[in-house]
XYZ file of C-alpha atoms in Angstrom:
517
model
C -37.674 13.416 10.824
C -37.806 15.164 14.125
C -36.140 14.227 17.063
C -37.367 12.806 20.347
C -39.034 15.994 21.767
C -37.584 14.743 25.597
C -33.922 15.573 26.371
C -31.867 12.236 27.991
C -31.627 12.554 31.372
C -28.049 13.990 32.384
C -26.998 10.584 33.555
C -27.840 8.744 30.462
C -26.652 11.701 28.240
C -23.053 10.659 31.091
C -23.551 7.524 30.282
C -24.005 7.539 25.867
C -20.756 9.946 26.030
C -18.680 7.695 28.521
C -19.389 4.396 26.444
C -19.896 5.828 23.199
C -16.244 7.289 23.670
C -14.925 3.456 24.366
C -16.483 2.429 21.250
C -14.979 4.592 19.170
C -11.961 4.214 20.452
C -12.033 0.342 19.996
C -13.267 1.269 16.147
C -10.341 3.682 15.987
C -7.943 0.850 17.368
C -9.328 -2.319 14.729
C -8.826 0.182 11.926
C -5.454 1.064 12.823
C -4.128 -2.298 13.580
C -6.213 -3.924 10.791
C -4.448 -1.028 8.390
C -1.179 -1.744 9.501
C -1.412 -5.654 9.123
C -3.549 -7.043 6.659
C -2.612 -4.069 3.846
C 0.651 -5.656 3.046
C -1.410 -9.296 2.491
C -4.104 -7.875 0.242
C -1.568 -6.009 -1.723
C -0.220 -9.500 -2.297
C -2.915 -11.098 -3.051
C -4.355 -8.468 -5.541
C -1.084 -7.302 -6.849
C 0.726 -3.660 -7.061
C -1.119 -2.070 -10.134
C -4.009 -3.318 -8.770
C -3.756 -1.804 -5.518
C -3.191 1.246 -7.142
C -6.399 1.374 -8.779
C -7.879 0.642 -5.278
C -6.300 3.588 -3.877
C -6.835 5.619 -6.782
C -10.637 4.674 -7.203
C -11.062 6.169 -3.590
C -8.802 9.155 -3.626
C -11.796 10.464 -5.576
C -13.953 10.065 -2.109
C -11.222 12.329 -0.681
C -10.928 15.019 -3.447
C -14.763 15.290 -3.611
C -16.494 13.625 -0.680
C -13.923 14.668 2.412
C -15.636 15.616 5.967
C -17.185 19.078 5.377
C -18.722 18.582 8.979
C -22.407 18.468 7.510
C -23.538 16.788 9.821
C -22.132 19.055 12.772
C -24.188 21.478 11.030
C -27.562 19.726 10.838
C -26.657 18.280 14.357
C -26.050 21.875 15.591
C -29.405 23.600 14.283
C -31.420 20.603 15.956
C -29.721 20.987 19.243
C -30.996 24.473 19.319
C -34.253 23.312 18.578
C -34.152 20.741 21.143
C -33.037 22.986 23.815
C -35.930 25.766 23.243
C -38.083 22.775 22.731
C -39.545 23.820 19.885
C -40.604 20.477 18.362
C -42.531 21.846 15.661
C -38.966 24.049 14.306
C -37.476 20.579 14.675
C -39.751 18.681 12.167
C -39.694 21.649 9.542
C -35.588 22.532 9.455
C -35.146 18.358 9.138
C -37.876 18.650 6.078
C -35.826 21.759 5.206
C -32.144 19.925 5.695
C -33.044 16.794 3.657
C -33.913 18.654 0.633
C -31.119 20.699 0.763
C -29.445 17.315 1.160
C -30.807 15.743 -1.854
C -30.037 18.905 -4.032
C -26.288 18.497 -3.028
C -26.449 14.736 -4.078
C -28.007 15.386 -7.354
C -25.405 18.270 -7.653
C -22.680 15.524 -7.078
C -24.000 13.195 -9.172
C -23.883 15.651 -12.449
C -20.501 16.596 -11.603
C -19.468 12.429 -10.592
C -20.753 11.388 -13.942
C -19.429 14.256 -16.295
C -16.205 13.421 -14.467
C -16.831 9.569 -15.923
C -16.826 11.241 -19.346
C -13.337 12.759 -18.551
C -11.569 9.591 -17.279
C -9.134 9.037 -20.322
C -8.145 12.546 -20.120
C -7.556 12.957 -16.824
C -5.844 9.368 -16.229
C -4.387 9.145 -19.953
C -0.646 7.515 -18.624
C -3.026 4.691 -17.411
C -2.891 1.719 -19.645
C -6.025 0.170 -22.151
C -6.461 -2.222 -19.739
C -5.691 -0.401 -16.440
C -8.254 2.269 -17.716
C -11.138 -0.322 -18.253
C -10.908 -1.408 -14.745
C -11.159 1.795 -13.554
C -14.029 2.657 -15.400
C -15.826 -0.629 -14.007
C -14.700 0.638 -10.426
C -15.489 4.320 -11.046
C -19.433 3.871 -10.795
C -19.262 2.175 -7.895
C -17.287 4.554 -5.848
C -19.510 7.039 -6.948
C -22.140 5.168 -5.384
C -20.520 5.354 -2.339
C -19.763 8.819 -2.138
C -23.718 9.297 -2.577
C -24.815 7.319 0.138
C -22.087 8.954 2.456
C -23.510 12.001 1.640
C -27.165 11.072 2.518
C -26.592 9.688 5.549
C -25.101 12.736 7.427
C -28.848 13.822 8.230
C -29.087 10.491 10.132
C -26.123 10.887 11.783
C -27.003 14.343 13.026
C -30.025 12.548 14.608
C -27.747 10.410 16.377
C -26.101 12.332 17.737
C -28.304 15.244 18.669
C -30.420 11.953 20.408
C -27.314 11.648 22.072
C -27.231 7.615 20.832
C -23.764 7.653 20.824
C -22.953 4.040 21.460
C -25.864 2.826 18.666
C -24.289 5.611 16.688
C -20.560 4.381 17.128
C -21.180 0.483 17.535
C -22.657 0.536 14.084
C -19.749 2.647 12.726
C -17.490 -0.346 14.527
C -19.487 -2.868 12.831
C -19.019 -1.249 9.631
C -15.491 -1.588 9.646
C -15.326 -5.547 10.480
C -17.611 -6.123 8.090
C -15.560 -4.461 5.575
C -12.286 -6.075 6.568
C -13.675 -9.138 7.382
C -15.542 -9.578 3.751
C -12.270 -8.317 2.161
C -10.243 -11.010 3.762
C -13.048 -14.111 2.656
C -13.124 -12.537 -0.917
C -9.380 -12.153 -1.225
C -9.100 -16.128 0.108
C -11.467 -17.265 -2.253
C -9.515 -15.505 -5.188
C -11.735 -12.716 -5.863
C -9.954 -9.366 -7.469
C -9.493 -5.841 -7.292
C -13.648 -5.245 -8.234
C -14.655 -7.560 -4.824
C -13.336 -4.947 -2.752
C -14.927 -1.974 -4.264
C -18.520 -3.764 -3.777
C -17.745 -4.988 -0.782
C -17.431 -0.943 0.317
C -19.982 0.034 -0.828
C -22.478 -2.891 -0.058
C -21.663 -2.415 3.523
C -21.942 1.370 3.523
C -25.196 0.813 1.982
C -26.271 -2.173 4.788
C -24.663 0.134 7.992
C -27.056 2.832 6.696
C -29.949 1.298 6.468
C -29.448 -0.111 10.041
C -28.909 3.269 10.687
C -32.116 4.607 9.085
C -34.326 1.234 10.822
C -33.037 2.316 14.047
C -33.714 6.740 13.568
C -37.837 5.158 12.603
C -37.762 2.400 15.115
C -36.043 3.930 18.097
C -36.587 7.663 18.140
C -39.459 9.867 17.978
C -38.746 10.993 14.566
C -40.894 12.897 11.896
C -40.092 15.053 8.940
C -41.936 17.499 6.669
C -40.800 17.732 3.362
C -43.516 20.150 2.384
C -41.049 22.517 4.669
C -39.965 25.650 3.568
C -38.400 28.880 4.093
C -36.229 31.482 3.359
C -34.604 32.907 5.950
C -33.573 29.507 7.118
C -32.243 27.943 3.846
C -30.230 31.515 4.170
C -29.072 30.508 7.221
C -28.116 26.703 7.250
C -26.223 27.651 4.300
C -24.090 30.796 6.281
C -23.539 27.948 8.908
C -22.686 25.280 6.657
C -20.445 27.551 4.656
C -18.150 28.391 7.359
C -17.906 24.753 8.685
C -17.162 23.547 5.188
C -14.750 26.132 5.083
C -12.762 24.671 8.113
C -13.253 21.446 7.344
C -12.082 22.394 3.330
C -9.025 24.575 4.854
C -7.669 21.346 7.402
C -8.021 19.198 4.665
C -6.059 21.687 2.230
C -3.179 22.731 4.538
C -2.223 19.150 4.984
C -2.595 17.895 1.486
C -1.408 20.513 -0.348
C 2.259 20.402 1.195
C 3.293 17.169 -1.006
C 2.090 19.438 -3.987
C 4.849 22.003 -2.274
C 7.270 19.607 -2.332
C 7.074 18.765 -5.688
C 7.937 22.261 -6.649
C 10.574 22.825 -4.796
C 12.173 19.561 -4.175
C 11.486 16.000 -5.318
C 9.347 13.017 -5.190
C 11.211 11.255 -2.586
C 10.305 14.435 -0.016
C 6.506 13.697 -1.156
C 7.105 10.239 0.008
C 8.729 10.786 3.259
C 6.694 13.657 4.356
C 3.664 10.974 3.691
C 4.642 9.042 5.918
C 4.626 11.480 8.359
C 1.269 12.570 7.479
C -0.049 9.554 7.735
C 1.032 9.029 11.658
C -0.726 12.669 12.322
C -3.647 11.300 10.647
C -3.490 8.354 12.547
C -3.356 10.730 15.822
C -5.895 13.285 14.546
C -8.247 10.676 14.260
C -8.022 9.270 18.241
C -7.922 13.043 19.475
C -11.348 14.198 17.271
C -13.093 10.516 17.928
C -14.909 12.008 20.775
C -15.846 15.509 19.481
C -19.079 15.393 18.131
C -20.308 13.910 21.640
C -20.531 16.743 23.301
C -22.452 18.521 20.854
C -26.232 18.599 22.726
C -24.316 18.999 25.726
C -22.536 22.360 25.478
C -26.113 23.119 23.524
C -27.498 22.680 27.163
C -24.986 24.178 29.013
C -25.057 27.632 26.873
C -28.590 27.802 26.376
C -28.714 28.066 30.677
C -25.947 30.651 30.822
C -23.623 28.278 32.557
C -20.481 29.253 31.028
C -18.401 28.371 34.058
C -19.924 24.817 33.228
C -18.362 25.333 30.293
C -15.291 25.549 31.215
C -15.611 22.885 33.683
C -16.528 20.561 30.854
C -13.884 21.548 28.856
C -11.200 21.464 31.366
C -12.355 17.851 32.416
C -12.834 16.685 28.723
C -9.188 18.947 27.767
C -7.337 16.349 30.640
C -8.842 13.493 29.467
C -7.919 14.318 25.891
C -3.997 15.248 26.751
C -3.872 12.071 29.034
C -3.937 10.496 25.771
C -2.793 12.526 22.483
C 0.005 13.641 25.473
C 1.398 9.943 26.105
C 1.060 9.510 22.451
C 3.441 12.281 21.758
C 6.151 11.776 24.309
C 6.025 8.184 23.660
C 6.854 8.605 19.472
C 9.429 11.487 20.581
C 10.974 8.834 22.314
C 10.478 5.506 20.283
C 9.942 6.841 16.703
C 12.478 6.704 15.467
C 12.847 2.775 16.022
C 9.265 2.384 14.816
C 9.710 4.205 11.640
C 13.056 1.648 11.041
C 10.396 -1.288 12.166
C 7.647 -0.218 10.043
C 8.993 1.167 7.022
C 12.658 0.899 6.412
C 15.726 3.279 7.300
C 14.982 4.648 3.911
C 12.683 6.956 5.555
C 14.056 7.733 8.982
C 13.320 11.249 8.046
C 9.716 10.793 8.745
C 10.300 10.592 12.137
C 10.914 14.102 12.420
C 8.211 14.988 10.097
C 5.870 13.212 12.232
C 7.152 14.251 15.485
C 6.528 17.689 14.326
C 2.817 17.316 12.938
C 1.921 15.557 16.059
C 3.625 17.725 18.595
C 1.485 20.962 17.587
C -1.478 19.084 18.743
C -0.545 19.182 22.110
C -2.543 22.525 22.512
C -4.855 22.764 20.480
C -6.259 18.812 20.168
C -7.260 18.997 24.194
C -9.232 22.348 23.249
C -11.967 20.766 21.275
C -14.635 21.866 23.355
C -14.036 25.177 22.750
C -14.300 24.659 19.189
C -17.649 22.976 20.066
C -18.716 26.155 22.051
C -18.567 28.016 18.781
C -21.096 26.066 16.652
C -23.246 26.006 19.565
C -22.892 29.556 19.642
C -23.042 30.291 15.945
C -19.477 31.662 15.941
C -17.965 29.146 14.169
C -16.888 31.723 11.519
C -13.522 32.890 14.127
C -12.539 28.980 13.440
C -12.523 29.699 9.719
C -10.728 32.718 10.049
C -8.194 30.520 12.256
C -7.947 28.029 9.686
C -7.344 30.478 6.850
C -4.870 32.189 8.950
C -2.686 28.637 9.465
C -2.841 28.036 5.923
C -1.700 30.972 4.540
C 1.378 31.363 7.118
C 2.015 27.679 6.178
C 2.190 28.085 2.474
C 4.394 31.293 3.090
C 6.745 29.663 5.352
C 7.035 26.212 3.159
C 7.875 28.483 -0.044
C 11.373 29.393 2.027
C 11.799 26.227 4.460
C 10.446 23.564 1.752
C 13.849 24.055 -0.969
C 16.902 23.637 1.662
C 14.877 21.353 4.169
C 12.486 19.317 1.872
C 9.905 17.402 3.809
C 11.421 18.189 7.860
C 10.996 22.388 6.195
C 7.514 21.460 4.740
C 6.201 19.863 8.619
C 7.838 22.450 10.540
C 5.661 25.399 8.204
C 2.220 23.354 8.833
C 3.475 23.254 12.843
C 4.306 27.302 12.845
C 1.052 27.992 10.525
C -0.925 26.064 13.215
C 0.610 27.530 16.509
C -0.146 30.877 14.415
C -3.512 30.888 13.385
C -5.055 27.487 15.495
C -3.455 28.306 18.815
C -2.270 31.504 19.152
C -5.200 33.848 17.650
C -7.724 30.977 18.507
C -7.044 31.002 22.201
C -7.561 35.054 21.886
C -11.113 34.089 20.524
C -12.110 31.668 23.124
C -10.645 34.115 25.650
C -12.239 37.705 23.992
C -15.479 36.657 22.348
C -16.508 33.203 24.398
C -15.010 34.826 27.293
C -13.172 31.421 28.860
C -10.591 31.796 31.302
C -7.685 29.928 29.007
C -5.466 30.728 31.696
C -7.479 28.508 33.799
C -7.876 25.604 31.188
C -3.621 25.248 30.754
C -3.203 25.532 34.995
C -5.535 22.490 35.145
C -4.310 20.736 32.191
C -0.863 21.551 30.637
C 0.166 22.462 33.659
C -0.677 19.503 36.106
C 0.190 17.147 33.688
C 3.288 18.230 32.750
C 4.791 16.160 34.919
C 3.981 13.302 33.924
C 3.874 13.865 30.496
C 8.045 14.858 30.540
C 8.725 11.679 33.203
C 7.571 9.697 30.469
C 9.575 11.052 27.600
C 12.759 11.212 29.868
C 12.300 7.353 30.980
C 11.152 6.774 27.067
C 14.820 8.402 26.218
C 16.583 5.920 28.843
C 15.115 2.992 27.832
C 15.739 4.352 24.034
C 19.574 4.358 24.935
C 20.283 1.559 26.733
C 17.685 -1.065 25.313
C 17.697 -0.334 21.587
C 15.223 -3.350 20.156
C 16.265 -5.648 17.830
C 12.841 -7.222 16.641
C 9.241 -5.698 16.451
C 8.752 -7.743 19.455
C 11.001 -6.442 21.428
C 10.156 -2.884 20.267
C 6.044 -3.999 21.057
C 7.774 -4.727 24.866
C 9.165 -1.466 25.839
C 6.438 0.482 24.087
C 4.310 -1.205 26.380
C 6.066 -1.282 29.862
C 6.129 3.062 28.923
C 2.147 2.879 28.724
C 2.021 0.969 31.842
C 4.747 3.070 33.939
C 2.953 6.465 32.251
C -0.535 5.300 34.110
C 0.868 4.493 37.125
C 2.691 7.736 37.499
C 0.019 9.400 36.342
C -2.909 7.608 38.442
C -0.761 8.215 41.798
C 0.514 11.973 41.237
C -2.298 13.914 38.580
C -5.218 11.792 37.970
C -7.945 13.837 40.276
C -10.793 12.052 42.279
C -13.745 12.748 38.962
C -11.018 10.612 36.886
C -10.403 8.342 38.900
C -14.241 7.406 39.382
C -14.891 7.494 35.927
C -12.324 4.605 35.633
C -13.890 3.092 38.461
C -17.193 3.206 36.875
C -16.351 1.708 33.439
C -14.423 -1.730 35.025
C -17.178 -4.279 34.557
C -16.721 -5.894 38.055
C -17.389 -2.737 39.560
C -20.557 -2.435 37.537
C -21.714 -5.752 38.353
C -20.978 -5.524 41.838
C -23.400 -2.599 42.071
C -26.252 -4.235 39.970
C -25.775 -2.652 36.969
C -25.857 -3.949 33.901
């Protein structure tokens, strides 16, 4: 399957980014909220051990079926194509990709079903009949993982089609379907099994939309009679130092509870979980957007402009801190209530966990397209070095910080691993090798929006101390008047005339009033 051989015009290619952004966003809202609230019910309604089993059927997914950026790497190769417009390299590396693809799945699938065969040993405290329903759930699951896997070719031609809102609005759709189904089947008294078909069946449906629309509404041909050497040598360099990123992000954060274990207790695990899951919850707003600007950058360094570059960066860098910035100020601020809201006083440690994942982001989160630059450029190996540089300092600092400080000891080595190896020696890289004037990018962001970024944690600390909530509500209330004294600070002293207009441009009477649709 080759991709349309035209390149988008730059104000559709605008326009698929812009929207595509504010769908993602909503999905990235509806899962959140929909997390938050109906988990609690359906742990009701299926029960505790149940739930487990839920969770522990798809902690599988995570151990071997996490986001090794595959598609980023198809995505990246086919951008290049695009840009030289070489339409004939484009049909053979996608004939070339999708077998490679095919001989991971089968790969997984040996190692998913000898896994099967291990079950009682691995999961032996499980009871008889705790055991049987996980080895009804198990196959199913496994399903899923394989169709995950198969469909990161199709999202790479998404996205190097730049069909962004197709691409995300499906993604959307995928999780209402999910929740919604859940809900009926959980009404109508359906178990624990309901809602690991339900997972999968949709996975399955969302992909075949996926694959209708790729025939239907692109250009798109593959040769499967493909082949080559040199590049099944060199999609598997590429793909070997994105996994490795991916692998090493996914590592440092999950292998600190394993930390804590050693050197302190379960409760640590629990309350550094928490934590974790807040920066998760952040990590995924911030990174929602990053595979957008993918064919873009492509463009941009294919024609030299590297002072487009770092226009693009700088404009998508304040757009980014506008948001993961008020985020961050406002749980500084208000956390510590939440946590009491949402969880209990129990783990009022958390807070500080949290505030202390989420707070390294800061820098590096508003840098993304910088890290884009570097798989455009085929460089992406400096971001594995990075990665295996934050890890390492993290695992040395939790072995002395982890024992007297449990879970706040364990956050703050992840924070001064990432400042070491994400921030400080990546910034050297984008400065030294993809010669970007970082200077530049923290005068126009960091800098000018200081300002508003410290008015709203001082007024957050105010309100904090003189209005201390005494219902959810209440706490709902003054998160929101922050939010809306945040934008207007920040849309009469730093938001710059391009911002401004592309607020303009996405209010729907403005859009009608001009005869768009």
């Amino acid at each position: 399957m080759a991709t349309k051989y035209a390149i988008e015009p730059e104000q559709t290619s605008s326009n698929q980014i812009k929207y595509g952004a504010l769908v993602s966003y909503g999905s990235i809202g509806f899962n959140i909220i929909s997390g938050l609230l109906y988990t609690p019910w359906m742990i009701s309604k299926i029960g505790q051990g149940d739930y487990g089993l839920y969770v522990l059927s798809f902690s599988i997914i995570a151990i071997f079926a996490f986001n090794l950026g595959l598609e980023i790497v198809v995505a990246r190769f086919l951008s290049n194509y695009r840009t030289h417009g070489d339409r004939a390299g484009e049909i053979r590396f996608l004939g070339i990709a999708y077998k490679l693809f095919f001989f991971l799945t089968l790969i997984l699938t040996v190692v998913l079903v000898a896994l099967y065969f291990l079950l009682d040993v691995i999961y032996g405290n499980l009871s008889a009949t705790d055991m049987e329903k996980l080895k009804v759930m198990y196959p199913i699951v496994g399903f899923y993982i394989l169709i995950t896997l198969l469909a990161k070719p199709i999202d790479a031609v998404f996205i190097v089609n730049e069909r962004f809102i197709q691409l995300n609005t499906l993604l959307f759709l995928e999780k209402i379907l999910i929740v919604s189904f859940t809900i009926g089947a959980l009404v109508m008294g359906y178990g624990v099994y309901a809602l690991v078909i339900i997972n999968a069946a949709m996975i399955l449906l969302i992909n075949l939309c996926k694959l209708l629309y790729v025939w239907k509404g692109t250009d798109t041909e593959i040769d499967f009679t493909a082949s080559g050497k040199g590049m099944y040598r060199e999609i598997f360099v590429f793909a070997s130092w994105q996994t490795t990123v991916s692998a090493t992000q996914n590592f440092l954060m999950h292998i600190m509870p394993t930390v804590l274990v050693i050197f302190t207790s379960g409760v640590a695990v629990a309350i550094f979980s928490i934590g974790m899951v807040i920066e998760g919850y952040v990590l995924l707003i911030a990174t929602a957007v990053n595979s957008l600007f993918l064919p873009k950058v492509t463009r941009l360094n294919h024609s030299g402009g590297l002072k487009d570059i770092e226009n693009l960066m700088i404009r998508v860098g304040r757009i980014q801190l506008y948001v993961i910035g008020l985020i961050t100020m406002v749980f500084i601020a208000m956390g510590a209530e939440f946590i009491h809201f949402w969880v209990g006083d129990d783990f009022k440690e958390s807070y500080v966990v949290a505030a202390l994942l989420i707070a390294m982001g800061i820098i590096t989160l508003p840098q993304e397209i910088a890290n884009i630059h570097l798989v455009a450029t085929n460089q992406v190996r400096y971001r594995a070095y990075g990665m295996v540089l934050s890890a390492v300092i993290a695992l040395i600092v939790s072995a002395f910080l982890s024992g007297p400080y449990g879970a706040t000891g364990a956050a703050l080595s992840v924070m001064i691993g990432y400042l070491s190896g994400n921030t400080l020696f990546m910034n050297i890289i984008y400065a030294k090798v993809l010669k970007l004037d970082v200077f530049r990018f923290f005068r126009e962001c960091h800098l000018k929006l200081a300002p508003g970024l410290l008015f709203v944690l001082g007024l957050g600390f105010i309100v904090q101390y003189w209005f201390p909530a005494d219902t959810l509500l209440g706490f709902v209330f003054k998160g929101m008047g922050l939010v809306l004294a945040y934008a207007i600070f920040m849309w009469v002293f730093t938001v710059d005339a391009f911002e401004k207009d592309l607020v303009r441009s996405m209010i729907p009477s403005k859009r009608f009033g001009k005869g768009e649709v």
